[in-house]
Every structure is written in C-alpha cells, then in structure tokens.
C-alpha cells in the first residue's frame, strides 16, 4: 500500500511540474473564433492574446485546425512572462480585400514581446489581388506587401 501511495504522489508531483513548465494553453475557439474561412477572427485572437500575455507562467496561444480569416491584428506587450508559444495547427488567412490593410503594412504584428516562438501552421497573405493591382499600375494601397 505504501508503494501505491508513493507512486500516486510521484505522479501528482510530476503532473504539477509539467503544468508549471508547459504553462497554460489558450485556444482562440474559447474566445469566439470560427474556423469557417469567412468570419473575421481578429477579435478572438486579440482576446486570447490578452489572456496569454497576462499569464504569469509560460503560455500558449492555440489556433486549432481550420481556416481562420483575420484582418490586421497587433499583438502588443510587454507580457507578464517571457515564454510564449503561438501554436498554429490550422491556417491563418488574410482578407482578399487589401483595402482593409491600408497603410498598416501587416497582417499580424507582434510588438514589444520577448520570448515569443511560432510553431506550425500556415499563414496565407492572399497577396495576389494586391500584386495584380500593383502590376496593373492601379490606385493600390500600400498593403502588406
């Protein structure tokens, strides 16, 4: 019986340690994101980022499988911790309406963030419409090119 209790206590300590090392995971789905490729998920990303950035332990912003449309999104620091992971298992897709980007010049921008790593995923800038406009010498915004 003592061995069984010792084993369970060791397992519990290990699980707590792993949670502290790996930190919390914040899925954009918990903040209202929709993986339909049509809904603007910028708000959900910003809300999840706020939770990740304010976490006192290492944290992960998680984008699951699916197509997630986003408009220009700024992720600002400084953050409460310096071990932040953005784990993308799906696709982050820019809008084909390049006028949304105006002079911003970015789809996603991380500002004043230390210890950030990006893992996996795919970012589709949908730049072909803007490049077609520029090649045709049209009145094109600066865009994120």
Coordinates of N, CA and C in Angstrom, one line a residue:
X1 N 0.8 -1.2 0.0 CA 0.0 0.0 0.0 C 0.9 1.3 0.0
X2 N 2.0 1.2 0.7 CA 2.9 2.4 0.8 C 3.5 2.7 -0.6
X3 N 3.8 1.6 -1.3 CA 4.3 1.8 -2.7 C 3.3 2.5 -3.6
X4 N 2.1 2.1 -3.4 CA 1.0 2.6 -4.3 C 0.8 4.1 -4.0
X5 N 0.8 4.5 -2.7 CA 0.7 5.9 -2.3 C 1.9 6.7 -2.8
X6 N 3.1 6.1 -2.7 CA 4.3 6.8 -3.1 C 4.2 7.0 -4.6
X7 N 3.8 6.0 -5.4 CA 3.7 6.1 -6.8 C 2.7 7.2 -7.2
X8 N 1.5 7.3 -6.6 CA 0.5 8.3 -6.9 C 1.0 9.7 -6.5
X9 N 1.7 9.8 -5.4 CA 2.3 11.1 -5.0 C 3.3 11.5 -6.0
X10 N 4.1 10.6 -6.5 CA 5.1 11.0 -7.5 C 4.5 11.4 -8.8
X11 N 3.4 10.7 -9.2 CA 2.7 11.0 -10.4 C 2.1 12.4 -10.3
X12 N 1.5 12.7 -9.2 CA 0.9 14.0 -9.0 C 1.9 15.1 -9.0
X13 N 3.0 14.9 -8.4 CA 4.1 15.9 -8.4 C 4.6 16.1 -9.8
X14 N 4.8 15.1 -10.6 CA 5.2 15.2 -12.0 C 4.2 15.9 -12.8
X15 N 2.9 15.7 -12.7 CA 1.9 16.4 -13.4 C 1.9 17.9 -13.1
X16 N 2.0 18.2 -11.8 CA 2.1 19.6 -11.4 C 3.3 20.3 -12.0
X17 N 4.4 19.6 -12.0 CA 5.7 20.2 -12.5 C 5.5 20.4 -14.0
X18 N 5.0 19.4 -14.8 CA 4.8 19.6 -16.2 C 3.8 20.7 -16.5
X19 N 2.8 20.9 -15.7 CA 1.9 22.0 -15.9 C 2.6 23.4 -15.7
X20 N 3.5 23.4 -14.7 CA 4.2 24.7 -14.5 C 5.2 25.0 -15.6
X21 N 5.9 23.9 -16.1 CA 6.8 24.1 -17.1 C 6.2 24.5 -18.5
X22 N 5.1 23.8 -18.8 CA 4.4 24.0 -20.1 C 3.5 25.1 -20.0
X23 N 3.0 25.5 -18.9 CA 2.1 26.6 -18.7 C 0.7 26.3 -19.2
X24 N -0.1 27.4 -19.4 CA -1.5 27.3 -19.8 C -1.6 27.4 -21.3
X25 N -2.7 26.8 -21.8 CA -3.0 26.9 -23.2 C -4.3 27.7 -23.4
X26 N -4.3 28.7 -24.3 CA -5.5 29.5 -24.5 C -5.9 29.3 -26.0
X27 N -7.0 28.6 -26.2 CA -7.5 28.3 -27.6 C -8.3 29.5 -28.1
X28 N -8.1 29.9 -29.3 CA -8.9 31.0 -29.8 C -10.4 30.6 -29.9
X29 N -10.7 29.3 -30.0 CA -12.1 28.9 -30.0 C -12.8 29.3 -28.7
X30 N -12.1 29.3 -27.6 CA -12.7 29.7 -26.4 C -13.1 31.2 -26.3
X31 N -12.6 31.9 -27.3 CA -12.8 33.4 -27.3 C -13.7 33.8 -28.5
X32 N -14.4 32.8 -29.1 CA -15.4 33.1 -30.2 C -14.9 32.9 -31.6
X33 N -13.7 32.3 -31.8 CA -13.2 32.1 -33.2 C -14.1 31.1 -33.9
X34 N -14.2 31.3 -35.2 CA -14.9 30.4 -36.1 C -14.0 30.0 -37.2
X35 N -13.8 28.7 -37.4 CA -12.9 28.1 -38.4 C -13.6 27.9 -39.8
X36 N -14.3 29.0 -40.2 CA -15.1 28.9 -41.5 C -14.4 29.6 -42.7
X37 N -13.3 30.3 -42.4 CA -12.7 31.0 -43.5 C -13.4 32.2 -44.0
X38 N -14.5 32.6 -43.3 CA -15.3 33.8 -43.7 C -15.4 34.8 -42.5
X39 N -15.5 34.3 -41.3 CA -15.7 35.2 -40.1 C -14.3 35.8 -39.8
X40 N -14.4 37.1 -39.5 CA -13.2 37.8 -39.1 C -12.9 37.4 -37.6
X41 N -11.7 36.7 -37.4 CA -11.3 36.2 -36.1 C -10.3 37.1 -35.4
X42 N -10.1 38.3 -35.9 CA -9.2 39.2 -35.2 C -9.5 39.5 -33.8
X43 N -10.8 39.7 -33.5 CA -11.2 39.9 -32.1 C -10.9 38.8 -31.2
X44 N -11.2 37.6 -31.6 CA -11.0 36.3 -30.8 C -9.5 36.2 -30.6
X45 N -8.7 36.5 -31.6 CA -7.2 36.4 -31.5 C -6.7 37.4 -30.5
X46 N -7.2 38.6 -30.5 CA -6.8 39.6 -29.6 C -7.2 39.3 -28.1
X47 N -8.4 38.7 -28.0 CA -8.8 38.3 -26.6 C -7.9 37.2 -26.1
X48 N -7.7 36.2 -26.9 CA -6.8 35.1 -26.5 C -5.4 35.6 -26.2
X49 N -4.9 36.5 -27.0 CA -3.6 37.1 -26.8 C -3.5 37.8 -25.4
X50 N -4.6 38.5 -25.1 CA -4.6 39.3 -23.8 C -4.5 38.3 -22.7
X51 N -5.1 37.1 -22.8 CA -5.0 36.1 -21.7 C -3.6 35.5 -21.7
X52 N -3.0 35.2 -22.8 CA -1.7 34.7 -22.9 C -0.7 35.7 -22.4
X53 N -0.8 36.9 -22.8 CA 0.2 37.9 -22.4 C 0.1 38.3 -20.9
X54 N -1.0 38.2 -20.3 CA -1.2 38.5 -18.9 C -0.9 37.3 -18.0
X55 N -0.7 36.1 -18.6 CA -0.4 34.9 -17.8 C 1.0 35.0 -17.1
X56 N 1.0 34.7 -15.8 CA 2.3 34.8 -15.1 C 3.2 33.7 -15.4
X57 N 2.7 32.6 -15.9 CA 3.6 31.4 -16.3 C 3.6 31.3 -17.8
X58 N 4.5 30.4 -18.3 CA 4.6 30.2 -19.7 C 3.2 29.9 -20.3
X59 N 2.9 30.4 -21.5 CA 1.5 30.2 -22.0 C 1.6 30.0 -23.5
X60 N 0.6 29.4 -24.0 CA 0.4 29.1 -25.5 C -0.9 29.6 -26.0
X61 N -0.8 30.3 -27.1 CA -2.0 30.8 -27.9 C -2.2 29.7 -28.9
X62 N -3.3 29.0 -28.9 CA -3.5 27.9 -29.7 C -4.6 28.2 -30.8
X63 N -4.2 27.9 -32.1 CA -5.1 28.0 -33.2 C -5.2 26.6 -33.7
X64 N -6.4 26.0 -33.6 CA -6.6 24.6 -34.0 C -6.8 24.5 -35.5
X65 N -7.0 23.3 -36.0 CA -7.2 23.0 -37.4 C -8.4 23.8 -37.9
X66 N -8.3 24.3 -39.1 CA -9.4 25.0 -39.7 C -8.9 26.3 -40.4
X67 N -9.8 27.0 -41.1 CA -9.5 28.2 -41.8 C -9.9 29.4 -41.0
X68 N -9.0 30.3 -40.6 CA -9.3 31.4 -39.7 C -8.9 32.7 -40.5
X69 N -10.0 33.4 -40.9 CA -9.8 34.7 -41.5 C -9.4 35.8 -40.5
X70 N -8.4 36.6 -40.8 CA -8.1 37.7 -39.9 C -7.8 39.0 -40.7
X71 N -8.1 40.1 -40.1 CA -7.8 41.4 -40.6 C -6.5 41.8 -39.8
X72 N -5.9 43.0 -40.2 CA -4.7 43.4 -39.5 C -4.8 43.3 -38.0
X73 N -3.9 42.6 -37.3 CA -4.0 42.4 -35.9 C -2.7 42.6 -35.2
X74 N -2.7 43.5 -34.2 CA -1.5 43.9 -33.5 C -1.5 43.2 -32.1
X75 N -0.4 42.5 -31.8 CA -0.3 41.8 -30.6 C 0.8 42.6 -29.8
X76 N 0.4 43.2 -28.7 CA 1.3 44.1 -28.0 C 1.7 43.5 -26.7
X77 N 2.9 43.9 -26.3 CA 3.5 43.6 -25.0 C 3.7 44.9 -24.3
X78 N 4.5 44.9 -23.2 CA 5.2 43.7 -22.7 C 4.2 42.8 -22.0
X79 N 4.6 41.5 -21.9 CA 3.8 40.5 -21.3 C 4.4 40.1 -20.0
X80 N 3.5 39.5 -19.2 CA 3.9 39.1 -17.8 C 4.9 37.9 -17.8
X81 N 5.0 37.2 -18.9 CA 6.0 36.1 -18.9 C 6.8 36.2 -20.2
X82 N 7.9 35.6 -20.3 CA 8.8 35.6 -21.4 C 9.0 34.3 -22.1
X83 N 7.9 33.4 -22.0 CA 7.9 32.2 -22.7 C 6.5 32.0 -23.3
X84 N 6.3 32.5 -24.5 CA 5.0 32.5 -25.2 C 5.2 31.7 -26.5
X85 N 4.3 30.8 -26.7 CA 4.3 30.0 -27.9 C 2.9 30.3 -28.6
X86 N 3.0 30.5 -29.9 CA 1.9 30.6 -30.8 C 1.9 29.3 -31.6
X87 N 1.0 28.4 -31.2 CA 0.9 27.1 -31.9 C -0.3 27.1 -32.9
X88 N 0.1 27.0 -34.2 CA -1.0 27.1 -35.2 C -1.0 25.7 -35.9
X89 N -2.2 25.1 -35.7 CA -2.4 23.8 -36.4 C -3.3 24.0 -37.6
X90 N -3.8 25.2 -37.8 CA -4.7 25.5 -38.9 C -4.1 26.5 -39.8
X91 N -4.9 27.2 -40.5 CA -4.5 28.2 -41.5 C -5.0 29.6 -41.0
X92 N -4.1 30.6 -41.0 CA -4.5 32.0 -40.7 C -4.5 32.6 -42.1
X93 N -5.7 33.2 -42.5 CA -5.9 33.7 -43.8 C -6.2 35.2 -43.8
X94 N -5.4 35.9 -44.6 CA -5.7 37.4 -44.7 C -6.9 37.6 -45.6
X95 N -7.6 38.7 -45.5 CA -8.7 39.0 -46.3 C -8.2 39.3 -47.8
X96 N -9.0 39.1 -48.7 CA -8.6 39.4 -50.1 C -8.9 40.9 -50.4
X97 N -9.6 41.6 -49.5 CA -9.9 43.0 -49.6 C -8.7 43.7 -49.0
X98 N -7.7 44.0 -49.9 CA -6.4 44.6 -49.5 C -6.6 46.0 -48.9
X99 N -7.8 46.7 -49.2 CA -8.0 48.0 -48.7 C -8.2 48.0 -47.2
X100 N -8.5 46.8 -46.6 CA -8.6 46.7 -45.1 C -7.3 47.0 -44.5
X101 N -6.2 46.8 -45.2 CA -4.8 46.9 -44.6 C -4.3 48.3 -44.6
X102 N -4.8 49.1 -45.6 CA -4.4 50.5 -45.7 C -2.9 50.6 -45.5
X103 N -2.5 51.5 -44.7 CA -1.1 51.8 -44.5 C -0.5 50.9 -43.4
X104 N -1.3 50.0 -42.8 CA -0.8 49.2 -41.7 C 0.5 48.5 -42.1
X105 N 0.5 47.9 -43.3 CA 1.6 47.1 -43.8 C 1.8 45.8 -43.2
X106 N 0.8 45.3 -42.4 CA 1.0 43.9 -41.8 C -0.3 43.2 -41.7
X107 N -0.3 41.9 -41.6 CA -1.4 41.1 -41.3 C -1.4 40.8 -39.8
X108 N -0.3 40.4 -39.3 CA 0.0 40.2 -37.9 C 1.2 40.8 -37.5
X109 N 1.2 41.5 -36.4 CA 2.4 42.2 -35.9 C 2.5 42.0 -34.4
X110 N 3.7 41.6 -33.9 CA 4.0 41.4 -32.5 C 4.9 42.5 -32.1
X111 N 4.5 43.3 -31.2 CA 5.2 44.5 -30.8 C 5.6 44.4 -29.3
X112 N 6.9 44.6 -29.0 CA 7.4 44.6 -27.6 C 7.1 43.3 -26.9
X113 N 7.3 42.2 -27.5 CA 7.1 40.9 -26.9 C 8.4 40.1 -26.9
X114 N 8.8 39.7 -25.7 CA 10.0 38.9 -25.5 C 9.7 37.4 -25.3
X115 N 10.6 36.6 -25.9 CA 10.5 35.1 -25.6 C 9.3 34.5 -26.4
X116 N 9.1 35.0 -27.6 CA 8.0 34.5 -28.5 C 8.5 33.5 -29.4
X117 N 7.7 32.4 -29.6 CA 8.0 31.4 -30.6 C 6.8 31.0 -31.3
X118 N 6.9 30.8 -32.6 CA 5.8 30.4 -33.5 C 6.0 29.0 -33.9
X119 N 5.0 28.1 -33.8 CA 5.1 26.7 -34.2 C 4.0 26.3 -35.1
X120 N 4.4 25.6 -36.2 CA 3.4 25.0 -37.1 C 2.6 26.0 -37.9
X121 N 1.6 25.4 -38.5 CA 0.6 26.3 -39.2 C 1.0 26.8 -40.6
X122 N 0.1 27.7 -41.0 CA 0.3 28.3 -42.4 C -0.4 29.6 -42.3
X123 N 0.3 30.6 -42.9 CA -0.2 32.0 -43.0 C -0.3 32.3 -44.5
X124 N -1.6 32.6 -44.9 CA -1.8 32.9 -46.3 C -2.1 34.4 -46.4
X125 N -1.2 35.2 -46.9 CA -1.4 36.6 -47.0 C -2.3 37.0 -48.1
X126 N -2.8 36.1 -49.0 CA -3.7 36.5 -50.1 C -3.2 37.7 -50.9
X127 N -1.9 37.7 -51.2 CA -1.3 38.9 -51.8 C -1.6 39.0 -53.3
X128 N -2.2 38.0 -53.9 CA -2.3 38.0 -55.4 C -3.2 39.2 -55.9
X129 N -4.2 39.5 -55.2 CA -5.1 40.6 -55.6 C -4.3 41.9 -55.5
X130 N -3.5 42.2 -54.5 CA -2.7 43.4 -54.4 C -1.7 43.4 -55.4
X131 N -1.0 42.3 -55.6 CA 0.1 42.3 -56.7 C -0.5 42.5 -58.1
X132 N -1.7 42.0 -58.3 CA -2.3 42.2 -59.6 C -2.6 43.7 -59.8
X133 N -3.1 44.3 -58.7 CA -3.4 45.8 -58.8 C -2.1 46.6 -59.0
X134 N -1.0 46.2 -58.3 CA 0.3 46.9 -58.5 C 0.8 46.7 -59.9
X135 N 0.7 45.5 -60.4 CA 1.2 45.2 -61.7 C 0.5 46.0 -62.8
X136 N -0.8 46.2 -62.6 CA -1.6 47.0 -63.5 C -1.5 48.5 -63.3
X137 N -0.6 48.9 -62.4 CA -0.4 50.3 -62.1 C -1.7 51.0 -61.6
X138 N -2.6 50.3 -60.9 CA -3.8 50.9 -60.4 C -3.6 51.7 -59.2
X139 N -4.6 52.3 -58.7 CA -4.5 53.0 -57.4 C -4.6 52.0 -56.3
X140 N -3.5 51.5 -55.9 CA -3.4 50.5 -54.9 C -3.0 51.1 -53.5
X141 N -3.5 50.6 -52.4 CA -2.9 51.0 -51.1 C -1.6 50.4 -51.0
X142 N -0.9 50.9 -50.0 CA 0.5 50.3 -49.6 C 0.4 48.8 -49.4
X143 N -0.6 48.4 -48.6 CA -0.8 47.0 -48.3 C 0.3 46.4 -47.6
X144 N 0.2 45.1 -47.4 CA 1.2 44.3 -46.6 C 2.1 43.6 -47.5
X145 N 2.6 44.3 -48.5 CA 3.5 43.6 -49.5 C 4.9 43.8 -49.2

